Amino acid sequence: SGSHPRRVAPRGEDDVTATPTTRSPASPSGGIETLPNGAGYRATVDGHVVGTFCNLQEAASAMTHAAMTPPAARASPRCRAKQNKPSEGITTPEQAARVALPGDTKEKTQSRVSQRESTPVSPNFPRRREGNVNVLARLAVIIAILAVWVALIDPSSTATRFATYQTRFQEFSARLFGSSSMGSSPAPAPAESCASNADASAVASLAPPGWAETVELFLDTARVGNAVHLDEVGAKQKRRNARRSNARRLSAPKGVALALVVETPEDAAPGGAAAVAARAKFGCACVETFDSDAFVVLSKKVEPDGTAKQALANARGAVQRAVSLFLQKCPRGVLVVTSVQNLTPPLLTALMPAISEGGRFTRDGMDIRADGATYVFVAALGADAGVGGTWRVDGETGFAKATKTKLEKAWRLGDAGEEQDEEPGSGVTHAFRRRIDFVVPFRE
């Protein structure tokens, strides 16, 4: 019909291998609708609500993202994004901030919206338990347990520290408020130091003239012990003494001991010539007699429902109680022990701290020092110790050696008249023998 056929260009190989055109995904089966109150937009995909948004752009972006996400991933509980639920009729705080109140202008509404968005939201973390309180409570319980444990291990030292703190507090109160403060009475005067105040010539007259130098040396040693004890228990030294360790006690001074030897048991009794003369020559209010025979009788007194072992334990306790009471009253006094030859090894053990280095007794949980006192042991050892006896031939050294040997033998046997070689308790008797510092015969 006069028209020319349309020419079609031939297809080349390059056209056959060209990259095919990519199809755009199908439109999601959903949409965006305005909320009933007009305050926002709701986006839905495949019948599921994606969420509500303030403007149309946010709703479109969320709907597109949800449409490109597989349905299984959107419905999976492992998906990090929280799946929104339909919120018909629910107004969020953000939406409420954008709703204009009656009488508000556009600028005031926008200011309220920006203030809401700029306010940081504090994270709602779960409250932790008060761990610090629990730690402090447990620490207090541990400290209390340790204090009780230390007190049980060494009750005497604990009581001594407590007494030191109490004395220090009383001294501070006395300086601050006066001696009559807090209802306390004035501090008592320090106990008398008998050896320091004794007349040297009077004490020397207890022995024959040939032993005067020995008695004077005994008295000088006792005076030094009195002075050291008085200095160490002074107010300026209490803090140092409270920290004194057991190692220092081993090198501390000891109570000075003198053996006064007589011939007959009558002269060695509490009412005998030697004991009466000793009390008179010292001329001190803090001189007391200690009757050994009374405690020996007590050690052999067995109660109807008791045993011999219990009777011996009672006697030992009575010895330590009597000596500690005297030392508590007169820490620098003179203790005259009569009939010392009748003591037994168990009773010697109870009396041993009195003449030991740094010796102490314990009474009511308190340490009572024994190194400040002076001890006179009156012993009846027979005619060999008298005037013209064989012991005096070898002089002072020979007399002292013979006296200690006879005493040790009497203590081992329990009876000075028996003649046996060895008995139990020799270790105690030898230790007590070494602690007797001076030996002199009594002057008739």
Short mmCIF file of C-alpha atoms in Angstrom, two decimals:
data_model
loop_
_atom_site.label_atom_id
_atom_site.label_comp_id
_atom_site.label_asym_id
_atom_site.label_seq_id
_atom_site.Cartn_x
_atom_site.Cartn_y
_atom_site.Cartn_z
CA SER A 1 0.00 0.00 0.00
CA GLY A 2 2.87 2.18 -0.64
CA SER A 3 4.32 1.73 2.85
CA HIS A 4 7.77 0.42 3.31
CA PRO A 5 8.45 -2.43 5.68
CA ARG A 6 10.24 -1.49 8.86
CA ARG A 7 13.76 -2.63 9.00
CA VAL A 8 14.93 -4.42 12.09
CA ALA A 9 18.58 -4.29 12.98
CA PRO A 10 20.21 -7.71 13.24
CA ARG A 11 21.02 -8.94 16.73
CA GLY A 12 24.65 -9.42 17.49
CA GLU A 13 26.41 -11.80 19.89
CA ASP A 14 27.00 -9.02 22.34
CA ASP A 15 23.31 -8.41 22.54
CA VAL A 16 22.68 -12.07 23.35
CA THR A 17 25.13 -12.11 26.27
CA ALA A 18 24.13 -8.78 27.70
CA THR A 19 23.11 -8.62 31.39
CA PRO A 20 19.38 -9.05 31.67
CA THR A 21 17.37 -6.27 33.12
CA THR A 22 16.71 -6.70 36.88
CA ARG A 23 13.15 -6.57 37.91
CA SER A 24 12.16 -4.47 40.88
CA PRO A 25 10.49 -6.39 43.67
CA ALA A 26 6.79 -6.49 43.76
CA SER A 27 5.09 -3.83 45.80
CA PRO A 28 4.45 -4.94 49.32
CA SER A 29 0.96 -5.97 50.17
CA GLY A 30 0.44 -3.33 52.78
CA GLY A 31 0.12 0.34 53.16
CA ILE A 32 0.28 3.43 55.28
CA GLU A 33 -2.75 4.86 56.94
CA THR A 34 -3.39 7.83 59.16
CA LEU A 35 -4.16 7.18 62.80
CA PRO A 36 -7.72 7.89 63.90
CA ASN A 37 -6.64 10.81 66.06
CA GLY A 38 -4.54 12.25 63.22
CA ALA A 39 -1.37 12.32 65.32
CA GLY A 40 0.68 9.91 63.18
CA TYR A 41 0.82 7.12 60.65
CA ARG A 42 0.52 3.33 60.86
CA ALA A 43 2.55 1.10 58.49
CA THR A 44 1.37 -2.46 57.68
CA VAL A 45 2.96 -5.29 55.64
CA ASP A 46 1.15 -8.52 54.81
CA GLY A 47 -1.54 -7.71 57.33
CA HIS A 48 0.95 -7.14 60.18
CA VAL A 49 1.41 -3.74 61.75
CA VAL A 50 5.02 -2.58 61.51
CA GLY A 51 4.55 0.36 63.86
CA THR A 52 3.27 3.87 64.27
CA PHE A 53 5.35 6.85 63.17
CA CYS A 54 5.27 10.60 63.47
CA ASN A 55 5.73 11.43 59.83
CA LEU A 56 5.07 9.80 56.50
CA GLN A 57 8.75 9.39 55.53
CA GLU A 58 9.54 7.26 58.60
CA ALA A 59 6.49 5.09 58.00
CA ALA A 60 7.43 4.51 54.34
CA SER A 61 11.03 3.62 55.22
CA ALA A 62 9.96 1.13 57.91
CA MET A 63 7.40 -0.48 55.61
CA THR A 64 9.97 -0.93 52.81
CA HIS A 65 12.49 -2.47 55.23
CA ALA A 66 9.86 -4.87 56.59
CA ALA A 67 8.79 -5.89 53.08
CA MET A 68 12.38 -6.82 52.16
CA THR A 69 12.78 -8.93 55.31
CA PRO A 70 11.64 -12.59 54.95
CA PRO A 71 8.45 -13.33 56.87
CA ALA A 72 10.17 -16.08 58.93
CA ALA A 73 12.79 -13.61 60.17
CA ARG A 74 10.16 -11.06 61.02
CA ALA A 75 8.19 -13.58 63.07
CA SER A 76 11.23 -15.28 64.69
CA PRO A 77 11.68 -14.60 68.41
CA ARG A 78 15.47 -14.40 67.82
CA CYS A 79 15.13 -11.26 65.78
CA ARG A 80 16.71 -8.34 67.62
CA ALA A 81 14.06 -5.91 66.52
CA LYS A 82 11.11 -6.00 68.83
CA GLN A 83 7.98 -6.84 66.91
CA ASN A 84 5.46 -4.09 67.26
CA LYS A 85 1.90 -4.96 68.09
CA PRO A 86 -1.21 -3.13 67.06
CA SER A 87 -1.64 -0.03 69.15
CA GLU A 88 -5.11 1.11 68.34
CA GLY A 89 -6.28 3.61 70.86
CA ILE A 90 -2.88 3.75 72.70
CA THR A 91 -1.04 7.07 72.80
CA THR A 92 2.68 7.04 73.54
CA PRO A 93 4.39 9.84 75.53
CA GLU A 94 6.10 10.99 72.34
CA GLN A 95 2.77 11.28 70.57
CA ALA A 96 1.17 13.05 73.51
CA ALA A 97 4.00 15.62 73.50
CA ARG A 98 3.17 16.46 69.88
CA VAL A 99 -0.55 16.98 70.47
CA ALA A 100 -1.38 20.65 70.81
CA LEU A 101 -3.12 21.54 74.05
CA PRO A 102 -5.99 24.02 74.10
CA GLY A 103 -4.59 27.52 73.88
CA ASP A 104 -1.10 26.39 72.79
CA THR A 105 0.59 27.99 69.82
CA LYS A 106 2.63 26.12 67.28
CA GLU A 107 5.89 27.42 68.74
CA LYS A 108 4.98 26.25 72.28
CA THR A 109 4.08 22.76 71.02
CA GLN A 110 7.37 22.48 69.11
CA SER A 111 9.31 23.60 72.22
CA ARG A 112 7.64 20.90 74.31
CA VAL A 113 8.47 18.26 71.69
CA SER A 114 12.17 19.27 71.50
CA GLN A 115 12.44 19.31 75.32
CA ARG A 116 11.00 15.80 75.47
CA GLU A 117 13.47 14.52 72.89
CA SER A 118 16.48 16.19 74.58
CA THR A 119 15.71 14.71 78.03
CA PRO A 120 17.92 11.61 78.53
CA VAL A 121 16.15 8.48 79.63
CA SER A 122 17.83 6.91 82.65
CA PRO A 123 18.37 3.16 82.26
CA ASN A 124 16.25 1.05 84.53
CA PHE A 125 18.89 -1.34 85.86
CA PRO A 126 17.96 -3.75 88.68
CA ARG A 127 19.08 -2.55 92.10
CA ARG A 128 22.09 -4.34 93.53
CA ARG A 129 22.23 -5.67 97.06
CA GLU A 130 24.01 -3.65 99.70
CA GLY A 131 27.22 -5.66 99.54
CA ASN A 132 29.33 -3.20 101.56
CA VAL A 133 27.08 -3.59 104.60
CA ASN A 134 27.43 -7.37 104.50
CA VAL A 135 31.23 -7.15 104.22
CA LEU A 136 31.51 -4.83 107.24
CA ALA A 137 29.24 -7.05 109.32
CA ARG A 138 31.30 -10.13 108.51
CA LEU A 139 34.53 -8.27 109.29
CA ALA A 140 33.19 -7.24 112.70
CA VAL A 141 32.26 -10.84 113.51
CA ILE A 142 35.73 -12.07 112.50
CA ILE A 143 37.43 -9.46 114.71
CA ALA A 144 35.26 -10.44 117.67
CA ILE A 145 36.10 -14.13 117.19
CA LEU A 146 39.83 -13.36 117.03
CA ALA A 147 39.63 -11.29 120.23
CA VAL A 148 37.92 -14.13 122.11
CA TRP A 149 40.46 -16.61 120.72
CA VAL A 150 43.42 -14.51 121.93
CA ALA A 151 41.83 -14.10 125.35
CA LEU A 152 41.37 -17.86 125.68
CA ILE A 153 44.96 -18.58 124.66
CA ASP A 154 46.59 -16.13 127.09
CA PRO A 155 44.00 -14.85 129.59
CA SER A 156 46.61 -13.55 132.02
CA SER A 157 48.29 -11.23 129.51
CA THR A 158 44.90 -10.06 128.24
CA ALA A 159 43.80 -9.19 131.76
CA THR A 160 47.11 -7.44 132.38
CA ARG A 161 46.66 -5.26 129.30
CA PHE A 162 43.10 -4.46 130.34
CA ALA A 163 44.25 -3.52 133.85
CA THR A 164 47.00 -1.34 132.38
CA TYR A 165 44.53 0.53 130.19
CA GLN A 166 42.18 0.95 133.15
CA THR A 167 44.96 2.33 135.36
CA ARG A 168 46.08 4.67 132.61
CA PHE A 169 42.54 5.98 132.21
CA GLN A 170 42.23 6.57 135.95
CA GLU A 171 45.51 8.51 136.00
CA PHE A 172 44.35 10.64 133.09
CA SER A 173 41.05 11.35 134.84
CA ALA A 174 42.89 12.28 138.03
CA ARG A 175 45.07 14.79 136.17
CA LEU A 176 42.11 16.22 134.29
CA PHE A 177 39.45 16.41 137.01
CA GLY A 178 41.45 16.05 140.21
CA SER A 179 41.90 13.11 142.57
CA SER A 180 38.25 13.02 143.64
CA SER A 181 36.80 12.95 140.13
CA MET A 182 34.28 10.34 139.03
CA GLY A 183 33.77 9.25 142.62
CA SER A 184 37.20 7.63 142.89
CA SER A 185 39.22 7.77 146.08
CA PRO A 186 42.81 9.07 146.14
CA ALA A 187 45.43 6.58 145.00
CA PRO A 188 46.90 4.59 147.88
CA ALA A 189 50.49 5.16 148.89
CA PRO A 190 53.00 2.72 147.34
CA ALA A 191 53.70 -0.40 149.38
CA GLU A 192 56.65 -0.30 151.72
CA SER A 193 60.02 -1.62 150.53
CA CYS A 194 61.13 -3.62 153.57
CA ALA A 195 64.68 -4.42 152.48
CA SER A 196 65.35 -0.81 151.45
CA ASN A 197 64.14 0.56 154.78
CA ALA A 198 65.68 -2.12 157.00
CA ASP A 199 68.57 -1.42 159.36
CA ALA A 200 71.61 -3.21 157.95
CA SER A 201 73.21 -3.84 161.34
CA ALA A 202 69.98 -5.25 162.76
CA VAL A 203 69.56 -7.68 159.87
CA ALA A 204 73.23 -8.66 160.05
CA SER A 205 72.74 -9.68 163.69
CA LEU A 206 70.63 -12.65 162.52
CA ALA A 207 73.88 -14.50 161.71
CA PRO A 208 77.14 -14.96 163.60
CA PRO A 209 79.77 -12.22 163.18
CA GLY A 210 81.70 -14.30 160.67
CA TRP A 211 78.75 -14.18 158.26
CA ALA A 212 78.05 -10.45 158.57
CA GLU A 213 79.46 -9.73 155.12
CA THR A 214 77.20 -12.38 153.56
CA VAL A 215 74.12 -10.91 155.25
CA GLU A 216 75.05 -7.40 154.10
CA LEU A 217 75.48 -8.64 150.52
CA PHE A 218 72.07 -10.32 150.77
CA LEU A 219 70.51 -7.09 152.01
CA ASP A 220 72.16 -5.00 149.28
CA THR A 221 70.90 -7.40 146.60
CA ALA A 222 67.39 -7.23 148.05
CA ARG A 223 67.51 -3.43 148.03
CA VAL A 224 68.48 -3.41 144.37
CA GLY A 225 65.56 -5.72 143.64
CA ASN A 226 63.22 -3.37 145.53
CA ALA A 227 64.46 -0.35 143.59
CA VAL A 228 64.15 -2.08 140.21
CA HIS A 229 60.65 -3.29 141.01
CA LEU A 230 59.57 0.15 142.22
CA ASP A 231 60.94 1.79 139.08
CA GLU A 232 59.34 -0.69 136.71
CA VAL A 233 55.88 -0.43 138.23
CA GLY A 234 56.02 3.37 138.26
CA ALA A 235 53.55 5.38 136.23
CA LYS A 236 56.17 6.30 133.61
CA GLN A 237 57.05 2.64 132.95
CA LYS A 238 53.60 1.05 132.79
CA ARG A 239 53.32 1.30 129.04
CA ARG A 240 56.69 -0.37 128.59
CA ASN A 241 55.83 -3.15 131.04
CA ALA A 242 52.50 -3.81 129.35
CA ARG A 243 54.40 -4.68 126.16
CA ARG A 244 57.00 -6.83 127.90
CA SER A 245 57.23 -10.19 126.18
CA ASN A 246 57.84 -13.60 127.69
CA ALA A 247 61.39 -13.54 126.31
CA ARG A 248 62.18 -10.46 128.37
CA ARG A 249 60.69 -12.04 131.46
CA LEU A 250 63.29 -14.79 131.28
CA SER A 251 66.05 -12.23 131.81
CA ALA A 252 64.16 -10.30 134.52
CA PRO A 253 65.44 -10.09 138.12
CA LYS A 254 64.37 -12.63 140.72
CA GLY A 255 63.28 -12.49 144.31
CA VAL A 256 66.32 -12.72 146.61
CA ALA A 257 66.33 -15.82 148.87
CA LEU A 258 68.24 -16.36 152.13
CA ALA A 259 68.42 -19.72 153.94
CA LEU A 260 68.59 -19.25 157.72
CA VAL A 261 69.72 -22.56 159.25
CA VAL A 262 68.86 -23.71 162.79
CA GLU A 263 69.39 -27.00 164.63
CA THR A 264 65.97 -28.04 165.98
CA PRO A 265 62.49 -28.06 164.40
CA GLU A 266 61.22 -25.96 167.31
CA ASP A 267 63.52 -23.10 166.33
CA ALA A 268 62.31 -23.38 162.69
CA ALA A 269 58.59 -23.20 163.61
CA PRO A 270 56.50 -20.03 163.06
CA GLY A 271 56.85 -19.20 166.74
CA GLY A 272 60.49 -20.26 166.94
CA ALA A 273 63.45 -18.07 167.68
CA ALA A 274 64.58 -17.67 164.05
CA ALA A 275 61.19 -16.62 162.63
CA VAL A 276 60.50 -14.22 165.48
CA ALA A 277 63.95 -12.66 165.16
CA ALA A 278 63.62 -12.26 161.38
CA ARG A 279 60.34 -10.40 161.69
CA ALA A 280 61.76 -8.16 164.39
CA LYS A 281 65.07 -7.33 162.66
CA PHE A 282 63.44 -6.18 159.43
CA GLY A 283 61.05 -3.97 161.42
CA CYS A 284 58.59 -3.69 158.54
CA ALA A 285 54.82 -3.90 158.40
CA CYS A 286 55.07 -6.06 155.26
CA VAL A 287 56.72 -9.08 156.94
CA GLU A 288 54.64 -12.25 156.98
CA THR A 289 55.23 -15.84 158.11
CA PHE A 290 54.50 -18.76 155.79
CA ASP A 291 54.06 -22.06 157.69
CA SER A 292 55.21 -24.97 155.52
CA ASP A 293 53.93 -27.62 157.93
CA ALA A 294 50.34 -26.40 157.54
CA PHE A 295 50.42 -27.00 153.78
CA VAL A 296 52.15 -30.37 154.18
CA VAL A 297 49.31 -31.49 156.46
CA LEU A 298 46.78 -30.18 153.93
CA SER A 299 48.42 -32.18 151.13
CA LYS A 300 47.90 -35.40 153.12
CA LYS A 301 44.32 -34.66 154.13
CA VAL A 302 42.11 -36.78 151.88
CA GLU A 303 38.40 -36.01 151.91
CA PRO A 304 35.89 -38.91 152.23
CA ASP A 305 34.81 -38.51 148.61
CA GLY A 306 38.23 -37.41 147.32
CA THR A 307 41.60 -38.87 146.39
CA ALA A 308 45.19 -38.31 147.45
CA LYS A 309 45.90 -36.65 144.11
CA GLN A 310 43.07 -34.21 144.66
CA ALA A 311 44.31 -33.42 148.17
CA LEU A 312 47.77 -32.66 146.80
CA ALA A 313 46.30 -30.40 144.14
CA ASN A 314 44.32 -28.53 146.80
CA ALA A 315 47.49 -28.00 148.85
CA ARG A 316 49.38 -26.66 145.85
CA GLY A 317 46.57 -24.26 145.08
CA ALA A 318 46.54 -23.11 148.70
CA VAL A 319 50.29 -22.39 148.55
CA GLN A 320 50.01 -20.24 145.45
CA ARG A 321 46.92 -18.49 146.76
CA ALA A 322 48.62 -17.57 150.06
CA VAL A 323 51.80 -16.30 148.39
CA SER A 324 49.96 -14.34 145.71
CA LEU A 325 47.75 -12.66 148.31
CA PHE A 326 50.84 -11.54 150.23
CA LEU A 327 52.56 -10.27 147.07
CA GLN A 328 49.46 -8.43 145.99
CA LYS A 329 49.39 -6.64 149.33
CA CYS A 330 53.18 -6.26 149.78
CA PRO A 331 55.00 -6.57 146.42
CA ARG A 332 58.30 -5.55 148.08
CA GLY A 333 57.77 -7.20 151.45
CA VAL A 334 59.58 -10.00 153.28
CA LEU A 335 58.14 -13.52 153.36
CA VAL A 336 59.52 -15.76 156.12
CA VAL A 337 59.00 -19.45 155.18
CA THR A 338 59.33 -21.67 158.26
CA SER A 339 60.15 -25.40 158.46
CA VAL A 340 61.18 -25.37 154.83
CA GLN A 341 62.91 -28.75 155.24
CA ASN A 342 59.49 -30.46 155.37
CA LEU A 343 58.29 -29.31 151.96
CA THR A 344 57.66 -31.94 149.29
CA PRO A 345 58.46 -31.65 145.54
CA PRO A 346 54.84 -30.81 144.56
CA LEU A 347 54.75 -27.99 147.11
CA LEU A 348 58.18 -26.79 145.99
CA THR A 349 56.83 -26.61 142.45
CA ALA A 350 53.98 -24.39 143.63
CA LEU A 351 56.42 -22.12 145.48
CA MET A 352 59.05 -22.07 142.71
CA PRO A 353 57.79 -18.91 140.87
CA ALA A 354 58.47 -16.84 143.99
CA ILE A 355 62.25 -17.16 143.61
CA SER A 356 62.48 -17.69 139.83
CA GLU A 357 63.74 -15.16 137.29
CA GLY A 358 60.82 -12.93 136.39
CA GLY A 359 58.61 -15.05 138.66
CA ARG A 360 54.89 -14.41 138.59
CA PHE A 361 51.72 -15.82 140.07
CA THR A 362 48.28 -15.59 138.50
CA ARG A 363 45.28 -14.58 140.58
CA ASP A 364 41.83 -13.72 139.19
CA GLY A 365 43.34 -13.46 135.71
CA MET A 366 45.98 -10.95 136.85
CA ASP A 367 49.77 -11.32 136.78
CA ILE A 368 51.31 -10.77 140.23
CA ARG A 369 55.04 -10.18 140.17
CA ALA A 370 57.20 -11.95 142.72
CA ASP A 371 60.64 -10.55 141.87
CA GLY A 372 60.32 -7.49 144.11
CA ALA A 373 59.93 -9.37 147.40
CA THR A 374 62.56 -10.84 149.75
CA TYR A 375 62.39 -14.45 150.99
CA VAL A 376 63.87 -15.94 154.17
CA PHE A 377 63.75 -19.75 154.40
CA VAL A 378 64.16 -21.10 157.94
CA ALA A 379 65.39 -24.73 157.93
CA ALA A 380 66.16 -27.14 160.78
CA LEU A 381 69.03 -29.39 159.67
CA GLY A 382 70.46 -30.85 162.89
CA ALA A 383 73.53 -30.47 165.04
CA ASP A 384 75.94 -30.39 162.11
CA ALA A 385 74.73 -26.87 161.37
CA GLY A 386 75.12 -25.68 164.98
CA VAL A 387 78.04 -24.14 166.81
CA GLY A 388 80.98 -26.51 166.62
CA GLY A 389 79.31 -28.54 163.91
CA THR A 390 81.23 -30.13 161.06
CA TRP A 391 79.70 -27.86 158.41
CA ARG A 392 81.38 -24.75 159.75
CA VAL A 393 84.87 -26.15 159.45
CA ASP A 394 85.08 -25.44 155.70
CA GLY A 395 83.92 -21.83 156.05
CA GLU A 396 81.01 -20.10 154.37
CA THR A 397 81.35 -21.94 151.05
CA GLY A 398 81.44 -25.37 152.65
CA PHE A 399 78.56 -24.52 154.98
CA ALA A 400 76.37 -23.33 152.10
CA LYS A 401 77.11 -26.46 150.05
CA ALA A 402 76.40 -28.82 152.95
CA THR A 403 73.17 -26.99 153.78
CA LYS A 404 71.81 -27.18 150.22
CA THR A 405 72.77 -30.84 149.91
CA LYS A 406 70.96 -31.74 153.15
CA LEU A 407 67.93 -29.70 152.17
CA GLU A 408 67.71 -31.30 148.73
CA LYS A 409 67.89 -34.76 150.25
CA ALA A 410 65.18 -33.93 152.77
CA TRP A 411 62.90 -32.65 150.00
CA ARG A 412 63.39 -35.78 147.93
CA LEU A 413 62.61 -38.14 150.81
CA GLY A 414 59.87 -36.13 152.42
CA ASP A 415 61.42 -36.87 155.83
CA ALA A 416 64.80 -35.51 156.91
CA GLY A 417 65.40 -38.51 159.18
CA GLU A 418 65.31 -41.21 156.50
CA GLU A 419 68.46 -42.30 154.73
CA GLN A 420 67.80 -43.25 151.09
CA ASP A 421 69.68 -42.49 147.93
CA GLU A 422 67.19 -41.21 145.38
CA GLU A 423 63.49 -40.46 145.15
CA PRO A 424 61.24 -38.94 142.46
CA GLY A 425 61.24 -35.17 142.23
CA SER A 426 65.01 -34.69 142.13
CA GLY A 427 64.73 -32.28 139.18
CA VAL A 428 62.44 -29.96 141.13
CA THR A 429 64.53 -30.13 144.28
CA HIS A 430 67.72 -29.37 142.39
CA ALA A 431 66.11 -26.38 140.66
CA PHE A 432 64.83 -25.02 143.98
CA ARG A 433 68.26 -25.53 145.55
CA ARG A 434 69.96 -23.43 142.85
CA ARG A 435 67.53 -20.55 143.46
CA ILE A 436 68.61 -20.08 147.09
CA ASP A 437 71.10 -17.22 146.81
CA PHE A 438 72.59 -16.96 150.32
CA VAL A 439 73.02 -19.39 153.25
CA VAL A 440 73.89 -18.40 156.82
CA PRO A 441 73.48 -20.09 160.25
CA PHE A 442 71.15 -18.49 162.73
CA ARG A 443 72.83 -16.67 165.60
CA GLU A 444 71.66 -18.25 168.87
#
